[in-house]
mmCIF file of C-alpha atoms in Angstrom:
data_model
loop_
_atom_site.group_PDB
_atom_site.id
_atom_site.type_symbol
_atom_site.label_atom_id
_atom_site.label_comp_id
_atom_site.label_asym_id
_atom_site.label_seq_id
_atom_site.Cartn_x
_atom_site.Cartn_y
_atom_site.Cartn_z
ATOM 1 C CA MET N 1 89.958 82.207 83.426
ATOM 2 C CA PRO N 2 87.284 80.836 85.788
ATOM 3 C CA ARG N 3 87.084 82.718 89.022
ATOM 4 C CA ASN N 4 88.108 79.960 91.417
ATOM 5 C CA ASN N 5 89.358 80.641 94.935
ATOM 6 C CA VAL N 6 92.947 81.625 94.114
ATOM 7 C CA PHE N 7 92.030 84.054 91.339
ATOM 8 C CA SER N 8 89.245 85.513 93.447
ATOM 9 C CA LYS N 9 91.919 86.125 96.090
ATOM 10 C CA VAL N 10 94.177 87.760 93.501
ATOM 11 C CA GLU N 11 91.343 90.015 92.361
ATOM 12 C CA ARG N 12 90.581 91.008 95.946
ATOM 13 C CA TYR N 13 94.217 91.862 96.743
ATOM 14 C CA TYR N 14 94.552 93.737 93.455
ATOM 15 C CA ARG N 15 91.423 95.835 94.024
ATOM 16 C CA ASP N 16 91.960 96.369 97.755
ATOM 17 C CA TYR N 17 95.708 96.815 97.622
ATOM 18 C CA GLY N 18 97.239 96.947 101.100
ATOM 19 C CA ALA N 19 94.386 95.061 102.778
ATOM 20 C CA ARG N 20 96.669 92.265 103.984
ATOM 21 C CA ALA N 21 99.235 94.818 105.179
ATOM 22 C CA LYS N 22 96.541 96.457 107.312
ATOM 23 C CA GLU N 23 95.660 93.086 108.837
ATOM 24 C CA LEU N 24 99.288 92.431 109.714
ATOM 25 C CA LYS N 25 99.647 95.945 111.113
ATOM 26 C CA ALA N 26 96.744 95.179 113.465
ATOM 27 C CA GLN N 27 98.708 92.105 114.578
ATOM 28 C CA GLY N 28 101.719 94.247 115.490
ATOM 29 C CA ILE N 29 103.830 93.965 112.301
ATOM 30 C CA LYS N 30 105.369 97.264 111.206
ATOM 31 C CA VAL N 31 104.721 98.199 107.571
ATOM 32 C CA ILE N 32 107.359 100.111 105.595
ATOM 33 C CA ALA N 33 106.114 101.862 102.449
ATOM 34 C CA TYR N 34 108.579 102.370 99.618
ATOM 35 C CA LEU N 35 108.879 103.791 96.118
ATOM 36 C CA CYS N 36 110.641 102.269 93.119
ATOM 37 C CA SER N 37 112.151 98.908 92.205
ATOM 38 C CA LEU N 38 115.548 100.156 93.420
ATOM 39 C CA THR N 39 114.569 99.887 97.098
ATOM 40 C CA PRO N 40 116.445 96.915 98.682
ATOM 41 C CA ILE N 41 113.429 95.092 100.111
ATOM 42 C CA GLU N 42 115.548 92.167 101.350
ATOM 43 C CA ILE N 43 116.950 94.329 104.155
ATOM 44 C CA ILE N 44 113.471 95.560 105.143
ATOM 45 C CA THR N 45 112.226 91.971 105.309
ATOM 46 C CA ALA N 46 115.277 90.879 107.337
ATOM 47 C CA ALA N 47 114.429 93.569 109.905
ATOM 48 C CA GLY N 48 111.071 91.912 110.497
ATOM 49 C CA PHE N 49 109.062 94.586 108.680
ATOM 50 C CA LEU N 50 106.655 94.257 105.769
ATOM 51 C CA PRO N 51 107.800 96.213 102.677
ATOM 52 C CA LEU N 52 104.791 97.643 100.819
ATOM 53 C CA ARG N 53 105.305 99.289 97.462
ATOM 54 C CA ILE N 54 103.317 102.496 97.016
ATOM 55 C CA ARG N 55 100.873 102.451 94.116
ATOM 56 C CA GLY N 56 99.062 105.351 92.540
ATOM 57 C CA ASP N 57 95.461 105.295 91.343
ATOM 58 C CA THR N 58 94.590 105.930 87.698
ATOM 59 C CA ARG N 59 90.951 106.488 88.661
ATOM 60 C CA GLU N 60 91.660 109.084 91.355
ATOM 61 C CA PRO N 61 92.123 112.670 90.066
ATOM 62 C CA ILE N 62 95.332 114.288 91.306
ATOM 63 C CA THR N 63 94.178 117.215 93.459
ATOM 64 C CA ILE N 64 95.933 117.744 96.805
ATOM 65 C CA GLY N 65 99.211 116.443 95.412
ATOM 66 C CA ASP N 66 99.353 119.187 92.806
ATOM 67 C CA THR N 67 99.250 121.839 95.526
ATOM 68 C CA LYS N 68 102.649 120.608 96.770
ATOM 69 C CA LEU N 69 104.381 119.199 93.674
ATOM 70 C CA GLU N 70 104.969 120.816 90.301
ATOM 71 C CA THR N 71 102.552 119.542 87.666
ATOM 72 C CA ILE N 72 105.486 118.971 85.307
ATOM 73 C CA ALA N 73 106.711 116.160 87.581
ATOM 74 C CA CYS N 74 106.133 112.527 86.645
ATOM 75 C CA PRO N 75 102.357 111.865 86.695
ATOM 76 C CA PHE N 76 102.855 108.419 88.232
ATOM 77 C CA LEU N 77 104.823 109.898 91.149
ATOM 78 C CA ARG N 78 102.275 112.706 91.541
ATOM 79 C CA SER N 79 99.486 110.136 91.827
ATOM 80 C CA CYS N 80 101.418 108.107 94.420
ATOM 81 C CA PHE N 81 101.995 111.301 96.404
ATOM 82 C CA ASP N 82 98.391 112.435 96.026
ATOM 83 C CA VAL N 83 96.809 109.230 97.336
ATOM 84 C CA SER N 84 99.339 109.203 100.182
ATOM 85 C CA LEU N 85 98.303 112.727 101.182
ATOM 86 C CA LYS N 86 94.691 111.544 101.098
ATOM 87 C CA GLY N 87 95.470 108.921 103.719
ATOM 88 C CA ARG N 88 95.704 105.719 101.706
ATOM 89 C CA TYR N 89 98.959 104.710 103.379
ATOM 90 C CA ASP N 90 98.401 106.262 106.793
ATOM 91 C CA PHE N 91 98.689 102.820 108.402
ATOM 92 C CA CYS N 92 102.346 102.552 107.346
ATOM 93 C CA ASP N 93 105.092 103.067 109.921
ATOM 94 C CA GLY N 94 107.899 104.203 107.647
ATOM 95 C CA LEU N 95 108.882 105.358 104.172
ATOM 96 C CA ILE N 96 111.903 104.409 102.046
ATOM 97 C CA ILE N 97 112.833 106.390 98.945
ATOM 98 C CA PRO N 98 115.886 105.476 96.834
ATOM 99 C CA HIS N 99 118.052 107.699 94.646
ATOM 100 C CA ALA N 100 116.120 106.799 91.520
ATOM 101 C CA CYS N 101 114.945 109.297 88.873
ATOM 102 C CA ASP N 102 115.003 113.030 89.601
ATOM 103 C CA SER N 103 111.251 113.175 90.231
ATOM 104 C CA ILE N 104 111.562 110.635 93.049
ATOM 105 C CA THR N 105 114.910 111.818 94.384
ATOM 106 C CA ARG N 106 114.143 115.545 94.506
ATOM 107 C CA THR N 107 110.814 115.067 96.266
ATOM 108 C CA TYR N 108 112.102 113.061 99.251
ATOM 109 C CA SER N 109 112.035 116.113 101.514
ATOM 110 C CA VAL N 110 108.520 116.979 100.290
ATOM 111 C CA TRP N 111 107.311 113.491 101.226
ATOM 112 C CA ARG N 112 108.909 113.731 104.688
ATOM 113 C CA TYR N 113 107.461 117.155 105.360
ATOM 114 C CA SER N 114 103.985 116.480 103.974
ATOM 115 C CA ILE N 115 103.272 112.915 105.098
ATOM 116 C CA GLY N 116 104.556 113.294 108.646
ATOM 117 C CA ILE N 117 105.556 109.653 108.929
ATOM 118 C CA THR N 118 107.440 108.292 111.967
ATOM 119 C CA TYR N 119 110.447 106.846 110.153
ATOM 120 C CA SER N 120 111.976 107.614 106.774
ATOM 121 C CA HIS N 121 115.250 106.909 105.009
ATOM 122 C CA PHE N 122 116.829 107.906 101.705
ATOM 123 C CA VAL N 123 118.867 105.117 100.064
ATOM 124 C CA ASN N 124 121.658 106.789 98.108
ATOM 125 C CA LEU N 125 122.152 104.606 95.037
ATOM 126 C CA PRO N 126 124.938 105.721 92.658
ATOM 127 C CA HIS N 127 124.073 106.486 89.034
ATOM 128 C CA LYS N 128 127.224 104.948 87.573
ATOM 129 C CA VAL N 129 128.114 101.260 87.424
ATOM 130 C CA SER N 130 131.723 100.742 88.492
ATOM 131 C CA GLU N 131 133.699 99.005 91.206
ATOM 132 C CA THR N 132 134.020 102.311 93.093
ATOM 133 C CA SER N 133 130.257 102.824 92.911
ATOM 134 C CA LEU N 134 129.700 99.296 94.178
ATOM 135 C CA LYS N 135 131.895 99.909 97.230
ATOM 136 C CA PHE N 136 130.082 103.169 97.927
ATOM 137 C CA PHE N 137 126.663 101.549 97.588
ATOM 138 C CA LYS N 138 127.598 98.647 99.841
ATOM 139 C CA ALA N 139 128.529 101.198 102.515
ATOM 140 C CA GLU N 140 125.215 103.003 101.927
ATOM 141 C CA LEU N 141 123.331 99.732 102.392
ATOM 142 C CA THR N 142 125.131 99.216 105.694
ATOM 143 C CA THR N 143 123.980 102.699 106.731
ATOM 144 C CA PHE N 144 120.432 101.757 105.721
ATOM 145 C CA LYS N 145 120.670 98.494 107.680
ATOM 146 C CA ASN N 146 121.876 100.381 110.753
ATOM 147 C CA SER N 147 118.992 102.830 110.403
ATOM 148 C CA LEU N 148 116.433 100.007 110.289
ATOM 149 C CA GLU N 149 118.084 98.377 113.301
ATOM 150 C CA ARG N 150 117.652 101.558 115.337
ATOM 151 C CA PHE N 151 114.014 101.812 114.295
ATOM 152 C CA ALA N 152 113.376 98.123 115.031
ATOM 153 C CA ASP N 153 115.430 98.295 118.234
ATOM 154 C CA LYS N 154 117.153 95.054 117.306
ATOM 155 C CA LYS N 155 120.057 93.816 115.229
ATOM 156 C CA ILE N 156 119.541 92.358 111.759
ATOM 157 C CA SER N 157 121.410 89.052 111.913
ATOM 158 C CA ASP N 158 123.260 87.495 109.004
ATOM 159 C CA GLU N 159 120.852 84.568 109.272
ATOM 160 C CA ALA N 160 117.812 86.862 108.917
ATOM 161 C CA LEU N 161 119.412 88.586 105.942
ATOM 162 C CA ALA N 162 120.229 85.255 104.275
ATOM 163 C CA GLU N 163 116.661 84.025 104.839
ATOM 164 C CA ALA N 164 115.192 87.214 103.341
ATOM 165 C CA ILE N 165 117.481 86.877 100.309
ATOM 166 C CA ASP N 166 116.462 83.223 99.842
ATOM 167 C CA LEU N 167 112.753 84.090 100.052
ATOM 168 C CA ASN N 168 113.127 86.767 97.390
ATOM 169 C CA VAL N 169 115.179 84.456 95.171
ATOM 170 C CA GLU N 170 112.302 81.960 95.347
ATOM 171 C CA ASN N 171 109.853 84.772 94.639
ATOM 172 C CA ARG N 172 111.666 85.728 91.424
ATOM 173 C CA LYS N 173 111.849 82.086 90.313
ATOM 174 C CA LYS N 174 108.089 81.673 90.746
ATOM 175 C CA VAL N 175 107.384 84.853 88.786
ATOM 176 C CA LYS N 176 109.584 83.578 85.960
ATOM 177 C CA ALA N 177 107.558 80.370 85.990
ATOM 178 C CA LEU N 178 104.362 82.416 85.690
ATOM 179 C CA TYR N 179 105.798 84.189 82.651
ATOM 180 C CA GLN N 180 106.945 80.869 81.145
ATOM 181 C CA SER N 181 103.294 79.880 80.815
ATOM 182 C CA ARG N 182 102.920 82.766 78.357
ATOM 183 C CA LYS N 183 105.345 81.160 75.897
ATOM 184 C CA SER N 184 102.733 78.801 74.494
ATOM 185 C CA ASN N 185 100.668 80.051 71.575
ATOM 186 C CA PRO N 186 97.961 80.789 72.497
ATOM 187 C CA PRO N 187 98.843 81.254 76.195
ATOM 188 C CA PRO N 188 96.667 79.764 78.952
ATOM 189 C CA ILE N 189 96.548 82.960 81.002
ATOM 190 C CA SER N 190 96.242 86.588 79.942
ATOM 191 C CA GLY N 191 98.826 89.309 80.418
ATOM 192 C CA ALA N 192 96.296 91.266 82.484
ATOM 193 C CA GLU N 193 95.920 88.310 84.856
ATOM 194 C CA ILE N 194 99.705 88.072 85.222
ATOM 195 C CA GLY N 195 99.772 91.805 86.012
ATOM 196 C CA LYS N 196 97.128 91.392 88.701
ATOM 197 C CA ILE N 197 98.959 88.435 90.246
ATOM 198 C CA LEU N 198 102.234 90.373 90.488
ATOM 199 C CA THR N 199 100.510 93.476 91.875
ATOM 200 C CA ALA N 200 98.673 91.392 94.464
ATOM 201 C CA GLY N 201 101.986 89.794 95.435
ATOM 202 C CA MET N 202 103.593 93.204 96.022
ATOM 203 C CA GLY N 203 101.103 93.831 98.837
ATOM 204 C CA LEU N 204 101.958 90.632 100.742
ATOM 205 C CA PRO N 205 104.868 89.410 102.863
ATOM 206 C CA VAL N 206 107.250 87.618 100.528
ATOM 207 C CA SER N 207 106.480 84.222 102.107
ATOM 208 C CA GLU N 208 102.744 84.704 101.464
ATOM 209 C CA SER N 209 103.490 86.036 97.995
ATOM 210 C CA ASN N 210 105.373 82.815 97.243
ATOM 211 C CA GLU N 211 102.394 80.768 98.395
ATOM 212 C CA LEU N 212 100.034 82.827 96.236
ATOM 213 C CA PHE N 213 102.258 82.356 93.176
ATOM 214 C CA ASP N 214 102.417 78.608 93.807
ATOM 215 C CA GLU N 215 98.617 78.431 93.968
ATOM 216 C CA CYS N 216 98.359 80.346 90.688
ATOM 217 C CA LEU N 217 100.903 78.106 88.975
ATOM 218 C CA ARG N 218 99.017 74.994 90.043
ATOM 219 C CA GLN N 219 95.758 76.421 88.730
ATOM 220 C CA ILE N 220 97.324 77.424 85.391
ATOM 221 C CA LYS N 221 98.565 73.850 84.901
ATOM 222 C CA LEU N 222 95.042 72.561 85.512
ATOM 223 C CA LYS N 223 93.482 74.935 83.005
ATOM 224 C CA LYS N 224 92.017 73.079 80.043
ATOM 225 C CA GLU N 225 90.023 75.736 78.205
ATOM 226 C CA ILE N 226 92.771 77.398 76.161
ATOM 227 C CA PRO N 227 91.717 79.718 73.308
ATOM 228 C CA LEU N 228 92.243 78.124 69.892
ATOM 229 C CA LYS N 229 92.800 81.318 67.953
ATOM 230 C CA LYS N 230 96.368 82.627 67.764
ATOM 231 C CA ARG N 231 96.697 86.392 68.106
ATOM 232 C CA PRO N 232 99.526 88.938 67.683
ATOM 233 C CA ARG N 233 102.139 88.502 70.430
ATOM 234 C CA ILE N 234 102.914 91.877 72.017
ATOM 235 C CA MET N 235 105.516 93.182 74.466
ATOM 236 C CA ILE N 236 104.817 96.258 76.618
ATOM 237 C CA LEU N 237 107.998 98.267 77.173
ATOM 238 C CA GLY N 238 108.231 101.234 79.549
ATOM 239 C CA SER N 239 108.627 102.303 83.159
ATOM 240 C CA CYS N 240 106.021 101.714 85.898
ATOM 241 C CA LEU N 241 102.686 100.072 85.171
ATOM 242 C CA ASP N 242 101.062 99.323 88.530
ATOM 243 C CA ASN N 243 97.667 98.617 86.959
ATOM 244 C CA VAL N 244 96.430 96.547 84.030
ATOM 245 C CA ASP N 245 94.438 99.213 82.154
ATOM 246 C CA LEU N 246 96.732 99.359 79.107
ATOM 247 C CA ILE N 247 97.331 95.606 79.007
ATOM 248 C CA THR N 248 93.598 94.909 79.249
ATOM 249 C CA PHE N 249 92.840 97.252 76.371
ATOM 250 C CA VAL N 250 95.522 95.735 74.120
ATOM 251 C CA GLU N 251 94.205 92.241 74.806
ATOM 252 C CA ASP N 252 90.571 93.289 74.353
ATOM 253 C CA ALA N 253 91.628 94.752 70.984
ATOM 254 C CA GLY N 254 92.701 91.300 69.803
ATOM 255 C CA ALA N 255 96.315 90.663 70.900
ATOM 256 C CA ASP N 256 98.168 88.725 73.590
ATOM 257 C CA VAL N 257 100.559 90.651 75.839
ATOM 258 C CA VAL N 258 102.992 87.785 76.334
ATOM 259 C CA VAL N 259 105.821 89.607 78.105
ATOM 260 C CA ASP N 260 106.936 93.044 79.260
ATOM 261 C CA SER N 261 109.983 95.060 80.168
ATOM 262 C CA LEU N 262 108.535 97.103 83.023
ATOM 263 C CA CYS N 263 109.127 98.030 86.617
ATOM 264 C CA MET N 264 106.774 95.745 88.580
ATOM 265 C CA GLY N 265 107.280 93.261 85.722
ATOM 266 C CA THR N 266 110.309 91.453 84.317
ATOM 267 C CA ARG N 267 112.644 94.309 85.232
ATOM 268 C CA ASP N 268 112.005 93.470 88.890
ATOM 269 C CA TYR N 269 112.033 89.699 88.654
ATOM 270 C CA TRP N 270 114.449 88.661 85.878
ATOM 271 C CA ARG N 271 117.630 89.490 87.771
ATOM 272 C CA ASP N 272 119.577 86.896 89.748
ATOM 273 C CA ILE N 273 121.348 87.805 92.967
ATOM 274 C CA GLY N 274 124.139 85.269 92.376
ATOM 275 C CA SER N 275 126.603 84.330 95.128
ATOM 276 C CA VAL N 276 125.618 85.466 98.636
ATOM 277 C CA ASP N 277 128.897 84.777 100.441
ATOM 278 C CA ASP N 278 128.884 88.504 101.162
ATOM 279 C CA PRO N 279 125.139 89.345 101.471
ATOM 280 C CA MET N 280 125.511 93.139 101.429
ATOM 281 C CA ARG N 281 127.738 93.067 98.347
ATOM 282 C CA ALA N 282 125.303 90.669 96.656
ATOM 283 C CA ILE N 283 122.388 93.029 97.349
ATOM 284 C CA ALA N 284 124.454 95.996 96.142
ATOM 285 C CA LEU N 285 125.214 94.185 92.861
ATOM 286 C CA LEU N 286 121.581 93.190 92.444
ATOM 287 C CA TYR N 287 120.242 96.749 92.612
ATOM 288 C CA LEU N 288 123.113 98.689 91.052
ATOM 289 C CA ASN N 289 124.392 96.459 88.257
ATOM 290 C CA LYS N 290 121.779 93.834 87.455
ATOM 291 C CA MET N 291 118.749 96.050 86.900
ATOM 292 C CA ASN N 292 118.633 97.724 83.500
ATOM 293 C CA CYS N 293 117.135 101.137 84.273
ATOM 294 C CA PRO N 294 117.634 104.380 82.292
ATOM 295 C CA ARG N 295 118.599 106.227 85.482
ATOM 296 C CA THR N 296 121.792 104.118 85.695
ATOM 297 C CA TYR N 297 124.757 105.033 83.493
ATOM 298 C CA ARG N 298 126.929 102.350 81.945
ATOM 299 C CA GLU N 299 130.126 102.990 80.050
ATOM 300 C CA LYS N 300 129.840 102.865 76.264
ATOM 301 C CA VAL N 301 130.556 99.442 74.793
ATOM 302 C CA GLY N 302 132.261 99.148 71.406
ATOM 303 C CA LYS N 303 132.729 101.780 68.701
ATOM 304 C CA LYS N 304 129.421 101.366 66.899
ATOM 305 C CA PHE N 305 125.884 102.203 68.024
ATOM 306 C CA ARG N 306 124.767 98.612 67.471
ATOM 307 C CA GLU N 307 127.366 97.277 69.921
ATOM 308 C CA ASP N 308 126.462 99.810 72.589
ATOM 309 C CA ALA N 309 122.712 99.328 72.024
ATOM 310 C CA GLU N 310 123.086 95.577 72.445
ATOM 311 C CA ALA N 311 124.876 96.119 75.760
ATOM 312 C CA ARG N 312 122.164 98.521 76.962
ATOM 313 C CA PHE N 313 119.030 96.861 75.590
ATOM 314 C CA GLY N 314 120.104 93.279 74.939
ATOM 315 C CA ASP N 315 117.860 92.009 77.746
ATOM 316 C CA ILE N 316 114.867 93.293 75.758
ATOM 317 C CA GLY N 317 116.062 91.484 72.643
ATOM 318 C CA LEU N 318 116.425 88.239 74.586
ATOM 319 C CA LEU N 319 112.834 88.506 75.839
ATOM 320 C CA ILE N 320 111.600 89.250 72.307
ATOM 321 C CA ASN N 321 113.258 86.083 70.999
ATOM 322 C CA GLU N 322 112.320 83.929 73.980
ATOM 323 C CA PHE N 323 108.614 84.847 73.894
ATOM 324 C CA LYS N 324 108.374 85.125 70.087
ATOM 325 C CA VAL N 325 107.209 88.739 70.252
ATOM 326 C CA GLU N 326 105.732 90.138 67.028
ATOM 327 C CA GLY N 327 105.324 93.768 68.036
ATOM 328 C CA VAL N 328 106.352 96.157 70.824
ATOM 329 C CA ILE N 329 104.336 98.964 72.412
ATOM 330 C CA LEU N 330 106.742 101.469 73.947
ATOM 331 C CA TYR N 331 104.657 103.349 76.518
ATOM 332 C CA VAL N 332 106.158 106.315 78.373
ATOM 333 C CA TYR N 333 104.500 108.671 80.827
ATOM 334 C CA ARG N 334 104.605 112.333 79.913
ATOM 335 C CA ASN N 335 107.469 114.096 81.760
ATOM 336 C CA CYS N 336 109.278 110.790 82.404
ATOM 337 C CA ASP N 337 112.670 112.157 81.397
ATOM 338 C CA PRO N 338 114.874 109.042 81.890
ATOM 339 C CA PHE N 339 112.753 106.948 79.527
ATOM 340 C CA GLY N 340 111.937 109.908 77.304
ATOM 341 C CA PHE N 341 115.611 110.541 76.572
ATOM 342 C CA GLU N 342 116.082 106.883 75.610
ATOM 343 C CA VAL N 343 113.077 106.616 73.268
ATOM 344 C CA PRO N 344 115.072 107.247 70.027
ATOM 345 C CA ALA N 345 117.743 104.700 70.981
ATOM 346 C CA ARG N 346 115.188 102.102 72.025
ATOM 347 C CA LYS N 347 113.196 102.554 68.803
ATOM 348 C CA GLU N 348 116.368 102.261 66.737
ATOM 349 C CA TYR N 349 117.377 99.088 68.586
ATOM 350 C CA LEU N 350 113.957 97.515 68.041
ATOM 351 C CA SER N 351 114.062 98.478 64.366
ATOM 352 C CA SER N 352 117.421 96.717 64.065
ATOM 353 C CA LEU N 353 115.647 93.557 65.256
ATOM 354 C CA HIS N 354 112.984 94.080 62.559
ATOM 355 C CA ILE N 355 110.288 94.321 65.221
ATOM 356 C CA PRO N 356 107.368 96.725 64.632
ATOM 357 C CA VAL N 357 107.181 99.301 67.425
ATOM 358 C CA LEU N 358 104.440 101.710 68.462
ATOM 359 C CA TYR N 359 105.569 104.615 70.634
ATOM 360 C CA LEU N 360 102.904 106.075 72.924
ATOM 361 C CA GLU N 361 103.144 108.901 75.444
ATOM 362 C CA GLY N 362 100.399 109.423 77.984
ATOM 363 C CA GLU N 363 99.284 110.548 81.402
ATOM 364 C CA TYR N 364 98.848 108.305 84.433
ATOM 365 C CA SER N 365 95.084 108.093 84.084
ATOM 366 C CA SER N 366 92.560 105.463 83.045
ATOM 367 C CA GLY N 367 90.924 108.083 80.843
ATOM 368 C CA ALA N 368 94.182 108.714 78.976
ATOM 369 C CA ILE N 369 94.179 105.163 77.580
ATOM 370 C CA GLY N 370 91.019 105.954 75.644
ATOM 371 C CA HIS N 371 92.823 108.574 73.556
ATOM 372 C CA LEU N 372 95.300 105.906 72.402
ATOM 373 C CA LYS N 373 92.760 103.304 71.269
ATOM 374 C CA THR N 374 92.767 104.192 67.582
ATOM 375 C CA ARG N 375 96.561 104.037 67.309
ATOM 376 C CA ILE N 376 96.747 100.729 69.186
ATOM 377 C CA LYS N 377 94.064 99.142 67.002
ATOM 378 C CA ALA N 378 95.798 100.337 63.837
ATOM 379 C CA PHE N 379 99.116 98.933 65.079
ATOM 380 C CA LEU N 380 97.584 95.525 65.782
ATOM 381 C CA GLU N 381 95.968 95.479 62.334
ATOM 382 C CA LEU N 382 99.386 96.233 60.822
ATOM 383 C CA ILE N 383 100.896 93.224 62.571
ATOM 384 C CA GLY N 384 97.961 91.063 61.553
#
């Protein structure tokens, strides 16, 4: 896509992630760093703070971080921790870590001790989906809200909370619209460009993120030079991809990554908050029940594997049908236990849909992608 103003801006925010947050910090806005899609960013925004998701760096060797964390921990988390120790997020005023996977949860105290940040909070999200869990989590969110109020030295009004919810609802709608452009065959914008747009948006206040997405949508509609050749339509399935290395390689190898099921991708943006008559309950439902993550346990549905698999992975099947996916690359980081345990079930579910699947396991490193090139190329040739 031609590098006009909006996509030059996207590229700049993607490469210099956190640049806008630093500018706002200089203007007196407090910046709250956080890990994981399970952090309730609506409450952070309502408090008047800027939520900034922590990214790792696939091009930065993990050095200092491995002196404080076990090397058998998730490589993505280790990279996030490593670059934080090296000062990349020193401008942030606080840190939020949710009860996500074990690697994130069990290292909260290590982050607090090692980073030495002014404010931190652990959001205790239950693992089980039930009415009792929902009540517990709603109470936990109230505790979190109270904690932010003490740090901000002001109350978070219902009006501020409602406005933050509305802004994030609009944000998710705009991201869905960006993905909708990928339904055409061939699509007018690459999967790597979508990844960069979403990553750039994570580093902005939600209002500015909405404006950026609107600019991108307008530019996509104006695009006239659409490739004529149709290529294999691929889905990337996995946990956290905060860079476009893998997507870029797949597309350079001759395919179109038309959709994903990833944190920082559809898993973040496809959920709908629903009724907000009770804002805290709505937020609790959004993060506990409406996000399909392996760390969350749901009761078995039906007596057969197929019934239960459909309940657990049906959202993936819907995306496959909606975007006319022809092959799935299931990419899991080494030592990512929640996704690792689910690999057999996910592969079996995809096989039941008669969708070719390539399972890859790798490190969080740009160099690691190179070792997978031969298998990816062979998979794309198989699809045709």
